[in-house]
Coordinates of C-alpha atoms in Angstrom, one line a residue:
Chain A
M262 CA 27.9 -15.3 14.3
L263 CA 25.0 -12.9 14.7
K264 CA 22.5 -13.6 17.5
L265 CA 18.8 -13.0 17.1
Y266 CA 16.3 -12.9 20.0
D267 CA 13.2 -14.4 18.5
L268 CA 9.7 -14.5 20.2
A269 CA 8.8 -18.1 21.1
G270 CA 5.7 -19.7 22.6
R271 CA 5.2 -22.3 25.4
N272 CA 6.7 -24.6 22.8
P273 CA 10.1 -23.0 22.2
E274 CA 10.0 -24.1 18.6
L275 CA 6.8 -22.1 17.9
R276 CA 8.0 -18.7 16.5
F277 CA 5.2 -16.4 15.5
S278 CA 6.3 -12.7 15.7
P279 CA 5.6 -11.0 12.4
F280 CA 8.5 -8.6 13.0
C281 CA 11.0 -11.4 13.9
W282 CA 10.0 -13.2 10.7
R283 CA 10.8 -10.0 8.7
T284 CA 14.3 -10.0 10.2
K285 CA 14.9 -13.8 9.8
M286 CA 14.0 -13.6 6.1
A287 CA 16.2 -10.5 5.7
L288 CA 19.2 -12.4 7.4
R289 CA 18.6 -15.4 5.1
H290 CA 18.4 -13.0 2.0
K291 CA 21.8 -11.5 3.0
G292 CA 23.2 -15.0 3.5
L293 CA 24.2 -14.2 7.1
A294 CA 24.4 -17.1 9.6
F295 CA 22.7 -16.4 12.9
E296 CA 21.9 -18.1 16.1
S297 CA 18.2 -17.8 17.0
V298 CA 17.5 -17.5 20.7
P299 CA 14.0 -18.3 21.9
W300 CA 12.7 -15.3 23.9
R301 CA 9.5 -14.7 25.9
F302 CA 7.6 -11.4 26.3
T303 CA 8.6 -11.2 29.9
D304 CA 12.4 -11.8 29.3
K305 CA 13.0 -8.1 29.4
A306 CA 16.3 -8.5 31.2
A307 CA 17.8 -10.6 28.4
I308 CA 17.5 -7.8 25.8
A309 CA 18.0 -4.9 28.2
P310 CA 21.3 -3.9 26.5
S311 CA 19.2 -2.9 23.4
G312 CA 17.7 -0.1 25.5
Q313 CA 14.1 -1.3 25.1
G314 CA 11.9 -4.4 25.7
R315 CA 10.7 -5.8 22.4
V316 CA 12.0 -8.2 19.7
P317 CA 13.5 -8.6 17.2
V318 CA 16.8 -7.8 18.8
L319 CA 19.9 -8.5 16.8
V320 CA 23.4 -8.7 18.3
D321 CA 26.2 -8.2 15.8
N322 CA 29.7 -8.3 17.2
G323 CA 28.7 -6.6 20.5
R324 CA 26.4 -4.1 18.8
W325 CA 22.7 -4.4 20.0
L326 CA 20.1 -3.5 17.4
H327 CA 16.3 -3.5 17.6
D328 CA 13.2 -2.7 15.5
S329 CA 12.9 -4.8 12.3
W330 CA 12.9 -1.8 10.0
R331 CA 16.0 -0.3 11.5
I332 CA 17.7 -3.7 11.4
A333 CA 16.9 -4.0 7.7
L334 CA 18.5 -0.6 7.0
Y335 CA 21.5 -1.6 9.2
L336 CA 22.0 -4.9 7.3
D337 CA 22.2 -3.2 3.9
D338 CA 24.4 -0.4 5.3
H339 CA 26.9 -2.7 7.1
Y340 CA 26.9 -5.5 4.6
P341 CA 26.7 -3.7 1.3
D342 CA 28.4 -6.4 -0.7
L343 CA 25.9 -9.1 0.3
P344 CA 22.6 -9.3 -1.7
R345 CA 20.7 -6.0 -1.2
L346 CA 17.4 -5.9 0.7
F347 CA 16.7 -2.6 -1.1
R348 CA 18.2 -2.1 -4.6
S349 CA 17.4 1.6 -4.8
A350 CA 16.2 4.5 -2.6
G351 CA 12.8 4.2 -4.3
E352 CA 12.6 0.5 -3.3
R353 CA 13.3 1.5 0.3
A354 CA 10.7 4.3 0.3
A355 CA 8.0 2.1 -1.2
A356 CA 8.9 -0.7 1.3
R357 CA 8.3 1.9 4.0
F358 CA 4.8 2.3 2.7
I359 CA 4.3 -1.5 2.5
A360 CA 5.4 -1.8 6.1
D361 CA 3.0 1.0 7.2
W362 CA 0.2 -0.7 5.3
C363 CA 1.0 -4.1 6.9
D364 CA 1.2 -2.6 10.4
L365 CA -1.8 -0.2 10.2
A366 CA -4.2 -1.9 7.7
L367 CA -3.3 -5.7 7.5
L368 CA -2.3 -6.6 11.1
P369 CA -5.4 -5.0 12.6
V370 CA -7.7 -7.2 10.5
L371 CA -5.7 -10.3 11.2
R372 CA -5.8 -9.7 15.0
P373 CA -9.5 -10.8 15.5
L374 CA -8.7 -14.0 13.7
I375 CA -5.7 -15.1 15.7
L376 CA -5.3 -13.1 18.9
L377 CA -7.0 -15.7 21.2
A378 CA -4.9 -18.5 19.5
C379 CA -1.8 -16.4 20.3
Y380 CA -2.9 -16.2 23.9
D381 CA -3.2 -20.0 24.0
A382 CA 0.3 -20.3 22.4
V383 CA 2.3 -18.0 24.6
A384 CA 4.4 -19.4 27.5
D385 CA 2.7 -19.6 30.9
Q386 CA 4.9 -16.8 32.3
D387 CA 3.7 -14.5 29.4
R388 CA 0.0 -15.0 29.6
R389 CA -0.8 -12.2 32.0
Y390 CA 1.5 -9.8 30.2
F391 CA 0.1 -10.7 26.8
R392 CA -3.5 -10.2 27.9
E393 CA -2.8 -6.9 29.8
S394 CA -0.6 -5.3 27.1
R395 CA -2.9 -6.3 24.2
E396 CA -6.1 -5.2 26.0
K397 CA -4.5 -1.9 27.0
M398 CA -3.4 -1.3 23.4
L399 CA -6.7 -2.3 21.8
G400 CA -9.0 -0.9 24.5
R401 CA -11.0 -4.2 24.6
S402 CA -10.8 -7.7 26.0
L403 CA -9.1 -10.3 23.8
E404 CA -12.5 -12.1 23.7
A405 CA -14.3 -8.9 22.5
V406 CA -11.6 -8.4 19.7
C407 CA -12.1 -11.9 18.5
A408 CA -15.9 -12.1 18.8
E409 CA -16.8 -11.0 15.3
R410 CA -15.1 -13.6 13.2
T411 CA -17.2 -13.3 10.0
E412 CA -16.8 -9.5 10.0
A413 CA -13.0 -10.0 10.4
E414 CA -12.8 -12.4 7.5
Q415 CA -14.7 -10.0 5.3
A416 CA -12.5 -7.1 6.4
L417 CA -9.4 -9.2 5.6
A418 CA -10.6 -9.9 2.1
R419 CA -11.4 -6.2 1.6
V420 CA -8.0 -5.0 2.9
L421 CA -6.1 -7.6 0.8
T422 CA -7.9 -6.7 -2.4
P423 CA -5.2 -4.3 -3.7
M424 CA -2.5 -6.8 -2.9
E425 CA -4.4 -9.6 -4.6
N426 CA -4.5 -7.5 -7.7
T427 CA -0.8 -6.7 -7.5
L428 CA 0.4 -10.3 -6.8
G429 CA -1.7 -11.4 -9.7
A430 CA 0.4 -9.1 -11.9
V431 CA 3.9 -9.3 -10.5
A432 CA 5.9 -12.2 -9.2
H433 CA 7.3 -10.4 -6.1
L434 CA 7.0 -6.9 -4.6
G435 CA 10.7 -6.7 -5.3
G436 CA 10.1 -7.5 -9.0
D437 CA 11.6 -10.7 -10.5
S438 CA 13.0 -11.7 -7.1
P439 CA 12.1 -10.8 -3.5
N440 CA 13.3 -7.7 -1.7
Y441 CA 12.6 -6.6 1.8
A442 CA 9.0 -5.5 0.9
D443 CA 8.2 -9.2 0.3
Y444 CA 9.6 -10.1 3.7
I445 CA 7.5 -7.4 5.4
L446 CA 4.3 -8.8 3.9
F447 CA 5.5 -12.4 4.4
G448 CA 6.2 -11.8 8.1
S449 CA 2.8 -10.4 8.6
L450 CA 1.0 -13.4 7.0
Q451 CA 3.4 -15.9 8.5
W452 CA 2.2 -14.7 12.0
A453 CA -1.3 -16.0 11.0
H454 CA 0.1 -19.1 9.2
V455 CA 2.0 -20.2 12.3
I456 CA -0.8 -19.4 14.8
S457 CA -4.2 -19.7 13.1
P458 CA -6.2 -22.9 13.7
K459 CA -7.4 -22.7 10.1
P460 CA -5.8 -21.0 7.0
V461 CA -6.6 -17.3 6.7
L462 CA -5.8 -17.0 3.0
D463 CA -8.0 -18.3 0.2
Q464 CA -5.9 -21.1 -1.2
A465 CA -6.9 -20.1 -4.8
S466 CA -5.7 -16.5 -4.4
A467 CA -2.6 -14.9 -5.9
V468 CA -1.6 -13.8 -2.4
S469 CA -1.7 -17.5 -1.3
R470 CA 0.3 -18.6 -4.3
W471 CA 3.0 -15.9 -3.6
F472 CA 3.0 -17.0 0.1
E473 CA 3.7 -20.6 -0.9
R474 CA 6.6 -19.4 -3.1
M475 CA 7.9 -17.4 -0.1
L476 CA 7.7 -20.5 2.2
G477 CA 9.9 -22.3 -0.4
L478 CA 12.7 -19.7 -0.3
F479 CA 16.1 -20.6 1.2
D480 CA 15.5 -24.3 0.9
G481 CA 12.1 -24.1 2.5
Y482 CA 13.4 -22.2 5.6
A483 CA 10.0 -20.8 6.6
R484 CA 8.0 -23.9 5.6
E485 CA 10.0 -26.0 8.1
A486 CA 8.9 -23.7 11.0
P487 CA 6.5 -25.6 13.2
T488 CA 2.9 -24.2 13.3
L489 CA 0.4 -24.4 16.1
R490 CA -1.9 -26.4 13.9
E491 CA 0.7 -29.1 13.3
T492 CA 1.6 -29.2 17.0
M493 CA -2.0 -29.7 17.9
L494 CA -2.4 -32.5 15.3
V495 CA 0.7 -34.3 16.6
T496 CA -0.6 -34.0 20.2
A497 CA -4.0 -35.3 19.1
E498 CA -2.4 -38.2 17.3
R499 CA -0.2 -39.1 20.2
N500 CA -3.3 -39.0 22.5
L501 CA -5.1 -41.3 20.0
Q502 CA -2.2 -43.8 19.9
A503 CA -2.0 -43.7 23.7
R504 CA -5.6 -44.9 24.1
Chain B
M235 CA 5.1 16.3 -30.5
L236 CA 3.0 13.8 -28.5
K237 CA -0.8 14.2 -28.2
L238 CA -2.7 13.4 -25.0
Y239 CA -6.5 13.2 -24.8
D240 CA -7.3 14.6 -21.4
L241 CA -10.7 14.5 -19.7
A242 CA -12.2 18.0 -19.5
G243 CA -15.3 19.4 -17.9
R244 CA -17.9 21.9 -19.2
N245 CA -15.1 24.4 -18.7
P246 CA -12.5 22.9 -21.1
E247 CA -9.7 24.1 -18.7
L248 CA -11.0 21.9 -15.9
R249 CA -9.0 18.7 -16.0
F250 CA -9.9 16.2 -13.3
S251 CA -9.2 12.6 -14.3
P252 CA -6.9 10.9 -11.7
F253 CA -5.5 8.7 -14.5
C254 CA -4.8 11.5 -16.9
W255 CA -3.0 13.4 -14.1
R256 CA -0.7 10.4 -13.6
T257 CA 0.2 10.4 -17.3
K258 CA 0.7 14.2 -17.5
M259 CA 3.1 14.1 -14.5
A260 CA 4.9 11.2 -16.1
L261 CA 5.3 13.1 -19.4
R262 CA 6.6 16.1 -17.5
H263 CA 9.0 13.9 -15.5
K264 CA 10.4 12.5 -18.8
G265 CA 10.7 16.0 -20.1
L266 CA 8.5 15.1 -23.1
A267 CA 6.5 18.0 -24.7
F268 CA 2.9 17.1 -25.5
E269 CA -0.2 18.7 -26.8
S270 CA -3.2 18.2 -24.4
V271 CA -6.5 17.8 -26.2
P272 CA -9.6 18.4 -24.1
W273 CA -11.8 15.3 -24.3
R274 CA -15.3 14.5 -23.0
F275 CA -16.6 11.1 -21.8
T276 CA -18.9 10.8 -24.9
D277 CA -16.2 11.7 -27.5
K278 CA -15.7 8.0 -28.1
A279 CA -15.1 8.5 -31.8
A280 CA -12.0 10.8 -31.2
I281 CA -10.1 8.0 -29.5
A282 CA -11.5 5.0 -31.4
P283 CA -8.1 4.3 -33.0
S284 CA -6.9 3.3 -29.4
G285 CA -9.4 0.4 -29.6
Q286 CA -11.3 1.4 -26.5
G287 CA -13.2 4.3 -25.0
R288 CA -11.4 5.8 -22.0
V289 CA -8.6 8.3 -21.4
P290 CA -5.7 8.9 -21.0
V291 CA -5.0 8.1 -24.6
L292 CA -1.5 9.1 -25.9
V293 CA -0.6 9.3 -29.5
D294 CA 3.1 9.0 -30.2
N295 CA 4.1 9.3 -33.8
G296 CA 1.0 7.5 -35.1
R297 CA 1.1 4.9 -32.3
W298 CA -2.1 5.0 -30.1
L299 CA -1.7 4.0 -26.4
H300 CA -4.1 3.8 -23.6
D301 CA -4.3 3.0 -19.9
S302 CA -2.1 5.1 -17.6
W303 CA -0.1 2.2 -16.2
R304 CA 0.7 0.8 -19.7
I305 CA 1.6 4.3 -20.9
A306 CA 4.1 4.7 -18.0
L307 CA 5.7 1.4 -18.9
Y308 CA 5.8 2.4 -22.6
L309 CA 7.5 5.8 -21.8
D310 CA 10.3 4.2 -19.8
D311 CA 10.7 1.5 -22.5
H312 CA 10.7 3.8 -25.5
Y313 CA 12.6 6.7 -24.0
P314 CA 15.1 4.9 -21.8
D315 CA 17.6 7.8 -21.9
L316 CA 15.1 10.3 -20.4
P317 CA 14.7 10.4 -16.6
R318 CA 13.3 7.0 -15.5
L319 CA 9.8 6.7 -14.0
F320 CA 11.0 3.4 -12.4
R321 CA 14.7 3.1 -11.5
S322 CA 14.5 -0.7 -10.9
A323 CA 12.2 -3.7 -11.3
G324 CA 11.5 -3.4 -7.6
E325 CA 10.3 0.2 -7.9
R326 CA 8.0 -0.9 -10.7
A327 CA 6.5 -3.8 -8.8
A328 CA 6.0 -1.6 -5.7
A329 CA 4.4 1.1 -7.8
R330 CA 2.0 -1.5 -9.1
F331 CA 0.9 -2.1 -5.5
I332 CA 0.6 1.7 -4.9
A333 CA -1.6 1.9 -8.0
D334 CA -3.8 -1.0 -6.9
W335 CA -4.0 0.6 -3.4
C336 CA -5.0 4.0 -4.9
D337 CA -7.6 2.5 -7.2
L338 CA -9.1 -0.1 -4.9
A339 CA -8.7 1.6 -1.4
L340 CA -8.2 5.3 -1.8
L341 CA -10.5 6.3 -4.8
P342 CA -13.5 4.4 -3.3
V343 CA -13.4 6.6 -0.1
L344 CA -12.8 9.8 -2.1
R345 CA -15.8 9.1 -4.3
P346 CA -18.5 9.9 -1.7
L347 CA -16.8 13.3 -1.2
I348 CA -16.7 14.5 -4.8
L349 CA -18.8 12.4 -7.1
L350 CA -21.8 14.9 -7.1
A351 CA -19.3 17.8 -7.6
C352 CA -17.9 15.8 -10.6
Y353 CA -21.4 15.4 -12.0
D354 CA -21.9 19.2 -11.8
A355 CA -18.5 19.8 -13.5
V356 CA -18.9 17.5 -16.5
A357 CA -20.0 18.9 -19.9
D358 CA -23.7 18.9 -20.7
Q359 CA -23.4 16.2 -23.3
D360 CA -21.6 14.0 -20.6
R361 CA -24.1 14.3 -17.8
R362 CA -26.3 11.4 -18.7
Y363 CA -23.4 9.1 -19.5
F364 CA -21.6 10.0 -16.3
R365 CA -24.6 9.3 -14.1
E366 CA -25.6 6.1 -15.8
S367 CA -22.0 4.6 -16.0
R368 CA -21.2 5.5 -12.4
E369 CA -24.5 4.3 -11.0
K370 CA -24.1 1.0 -12.9
M371 CA -20.5 0.6 -11.6
L372 CA -21.4 1.5 -8.0
G373 CA -24.9 -0.1 -7.9
R374 CA -26.4 3.0 -6.3
S375 CA -27.5 6.5 -7.2
L376 CA -24.8 9.3 -7.1
E377 CA -26.9 10.9 -4.4
A378 CA -26.9 7.7 -2.3
V379 CA -23.1 7.3 -2.7
C380 CA -22.6 10.9 -1.5
A381 CA -25.1 10.9 1.3
E382 CA -22.8 9.8 4.1
R383 CA -20.2 12.6 4.1
T384 CA -19.1 12.2 7.7
E385 CA -18.6 8.5 7.4
A386 CA -16.6 9.1 4.2
E387 CA -14.4 11.6 5.8
Q388 CA -13.7 9.1 8.6
A389 CA -13.1 6.3 6.1
L390 CA -10.6 8.6 4.2
A391 CA -8.6 9.3 7.3
R392 CA -8.5 5.6 8.1
V393 CA -7.4 4.6 4.6
L394 CA -4.8 7.3 4.5
T395 CA -3.2 6.4 7.9
P396 CA -0.4 4.2 6.5
M397 CA 0.4 6.8 3.8
E398 CA 0.4 9.5 6.5
N399 CA 3.0 7.5 8.4
T400 CA 5.1 6.8 5.3
L401 CA 5.2 10.4 4.1
G402 CA 6.1 11.5 7.6
A403 CA 9.2 9.4 7.2
V404 CA 10.2 9.7 3.6
A405 CA 10.3 12.7 1.2
H406 CA 8.8 10.9 -1.7
L407 CA 7.5 7.4 -2.6
G408 CA 10.4 7.4 -5.1
G409 CA 12.9 8.2 -2.3
D410 CA 14.8 11.5 -2.5
S411 CA 13.0 12.5 -5.7
P412 CA 9.6 11.4 -7.1
N413 CA 9.1 8.4 -9.3
Y414 CA 5.9 7.1 -10.9
A415 CA 4.6 5.9 -7.6
D416 CA 4.4 9.6 -6.5
Y417 CA 2.5 10.5 -9.7
I418 CA 0.0 7.6 -9.1
L419 CA -0.9 8.9 -5.6
F420 CA -0.7 12.5 -6.8
G421 CA -3.2 12.0 -9.6
S422 CA -5.6 10.3 -7.2
L423 CA -5.6 13.2 -4.8
Q424 CA -5.4 15.9 -7.6
W425 CA -8.8 14.5 -8.7
A426 CA -10.2 15.6 -5.4
H427 CA -8.1 18.8 -5.3
V428 CA -9.5 20.0 -8.7
I429 CA -13.1 19.0 -8.0
S430 CA -13.9 19.2 -4.3
P431 CA -15.7 22.3 -3.0
K432 CA -13.5 22.1 0.2
P433 CA -10.1 20.5 0.8
V434 CA -10.2 16.8 1.5
L435 CA -6.7 16.7 3.1
D436 CA -6.0 17.9 6.6
Q437 CA -3.6 20.8 5.9
A438 CA -1.4 19.9 8.8
S439 CA -0.8 16.3 7.6
A440 CA 2.3 14.9 6.0
V441 CA 0.3 13.8 3.0
S442 CA -0.8 17.4 2.5
R443 CA 2.7 18.7 2.8
W444 CA 3.9 16.2 0.2
F445 CA 0.9 17.1 -2.0
E446 CA 2.0 20.8 -1.9
R447 CA 5.5 19.8 -2.9
M448 CA 4.1 17.8 -5.8
L449 CA 2.0 20.8 -6.9
G450 CA 5.3 22.7 -7.1
L451 CA 7.1 20.3 -9.4
F452 CA 7.9 21.3 -13.0
D453 CA 7.6 25.0 -12.3
G454 CA 4.3 24.6 -10.5
Y455 CA 2.7 22.8 -13.5
A456 CA -0.1 21.1 -11.5
R457 CA -0.7 24.1 -9.2
E458 CA -1.5 26.2 -12.3
A459 CA -4.4 23.9 -13.3
P460 CA -7.8 25.5 -12.6
T461 CA -9.9 24.0 -9.9
L462 CA -13.7 24.0 -9.6
R463 CA -13.4 26.0 -6.4
E464 CA -11.5 28.8 -8.0
T465 CA -13.9 28.8 -11.0
M466 CA -16.8 29.1 -8.6
L467 CA -15.1 32.0 -6.7
V468 CA -14.4 33.9 -9.9
T469 CA -18.0 33.5 -11.0
A470 CA -19.3 34.6 -7.6
E471 CA -17.0 37.6 -7.7
R472 CA -18.1 38.6 -11.1
N473 CA -21.7 38.3 -10.0
L474 CA -20.9 40.5 -7.0
Q475 CA -19.2 43.2 -9.1
A476 CA -22.1 43.1 -11.6
R477 CA -24.6 44.1 -8.9

């Protein structure tokens, strides 16, 4: 059984790392069973054998692996007879671009929409680390990053325009069925789906329709993941009933 | 012998359409010989049998084809035994995204850098058509689009950031060797290479090194294509010698 260290919030069921989602979908695609271990940003000791301090970290029979991209390459390499994440070298190279585009174009425009909600969702012991590391990386306070919501929504629509065109024309980035490129994009958007107080995708868009199909994969695996919005609704309902 | 209608400037040897370059590289990749016919924007009658008014238009044994993407699909479909432009359905779907990204993210930031130079390069009979059609499409005068050069250079660097990362990590978008995704990106940048008075790519960048490799394909096919810069230098030299 493989073991995956997966970023969790104060609520251990809340799993929101875009990079961990890429790996979880990849493991499901390969049909590999895995134990998912909730991990917090400050649990550096737990993943020290990986030689670094970030998740996803996958442990396969005593071998410690990190970095979602390298884990995907490893899975196809070491389990070549299970369904391929990349069916050709060209699919792998193009998926590298889709990863770079997600990391350097898409995630930056999602951040202003959800970073403060992330800060609210992280475990108490992680709050100081989260604020300090993000503010150092971005060079501004979390509040400053999230201040311009309308501009961020416009920037998101602009950045997604090419992908909207593509997913209007093809069923998946992998062609007729998903490959790892789909899981890269899915993980990025699932981050916002799990955390954002309101939907970030236009429900009528081709990207949103593709995202719904992705939520349905593997018997609705990703759809079953709790979201912050649901958690808040449940809490609100409980409070209401308690009155 | 196939026949390709290829956009030309006042100088019939100056070929600068990003979409025609995609098709020319695709034809060379397949090893298909073709006659290239210089075409001007206002030569609508010449390509009327294609049912529309833009190039590339390819004529294959009496069959008229248009649209670079549809031509690429046709070439793999009708010449399946020649080297594939797409080696899998996943490569084709990812190339569709790379095309949408080039058309909707990259070309818009190249435009302010070269649109006026294009206007100078087109044939006399095309000048009015070029100005009117572009100004209608962009909602501004050519001069207004090209006014903010520094901003456009910054926007180009920002848009290219993911591709810079990717081409620092992989040799081609097709993997070890180019596929149609490489020709899509190449055509987009070759537009600027042929037209721009000064290089638009940072010569030290991974994108520039990849572009140089692409210029060298098929015995330097694309490198041999005249550029506006060279043409201007030759003219300047002649004027100097005539003094």
